């Protein structure tokens, strides 16, 4: 076979490979851009958490100090952590005090459903956590009631022991 014919065959093959490569390279960003587009805007963390809290009222979850097993019962921080994991797929620290260091501070008049409310003997002694659901109400695992329960922030006990509120995000920055 003459060299000129071999070169022209080799050039044609090279051109074909180059064309396939260029077309693939041009099509890939289009494919990736289409795949990266979200199908729907993600729901807010707060809304999901508030919905989970309201649903939990009829779940039959009992209160059990120190327990992290929903079948055996949950304490307040395990309850909030369990619902947060169900709502957004992320873990929270184990205790109410540790959770109170997460997210951003929210003023009493700026709270939205899904914000976390904390109680104790001052800000340094947080010992209880619940999920605010609006209307000055919050849902928590209540030792007194032995189950998940809805209480009012206007009740004298909760007013006296209110330590603050926090709003969580899925990245959970410490403040």
Tab-separated table of C-alpha atoms in Angstrom, residues 1 8 39 58 62 69 86 88 98 105 118 142 150-151 155 160:
chain	number	residue	atom	x	y	z
A	1	UNK	CA	0.000	0.000	0.000
A	8	UNK	CA	-4.927	9.713	3.973
A	39	UNK	CA	-36.807	19.376	39.806
A	58	UNK	CA	-50.179	11.100	66.935
A	62	UNK	CA	-43.319	7.897	74.688
A	69	UNK	CA	-34.763	4.538	70.452
A	86	UNK	CA	-36.287	12.316	59.506
A	88	UNK	CA	-33.510	16.640	56.529
A	98	UNK	CA	-25.154	21.009	72.640
A	105	UNK	CA	-30.252	32.942	67.523
A	118	UNK	CA	-34.747	25.915	74.764
A	142	UNK	CA	-42.484	15.716	77.989
A	150	UNK	CA	-47.812	20.226	72.777
A	151	UNK	CA	-47.282	22.997	75.330
A	155	UNK	CA	-47.644	28.770	80.407
A	160	UNK	CA	-40.011	31.235	83.626
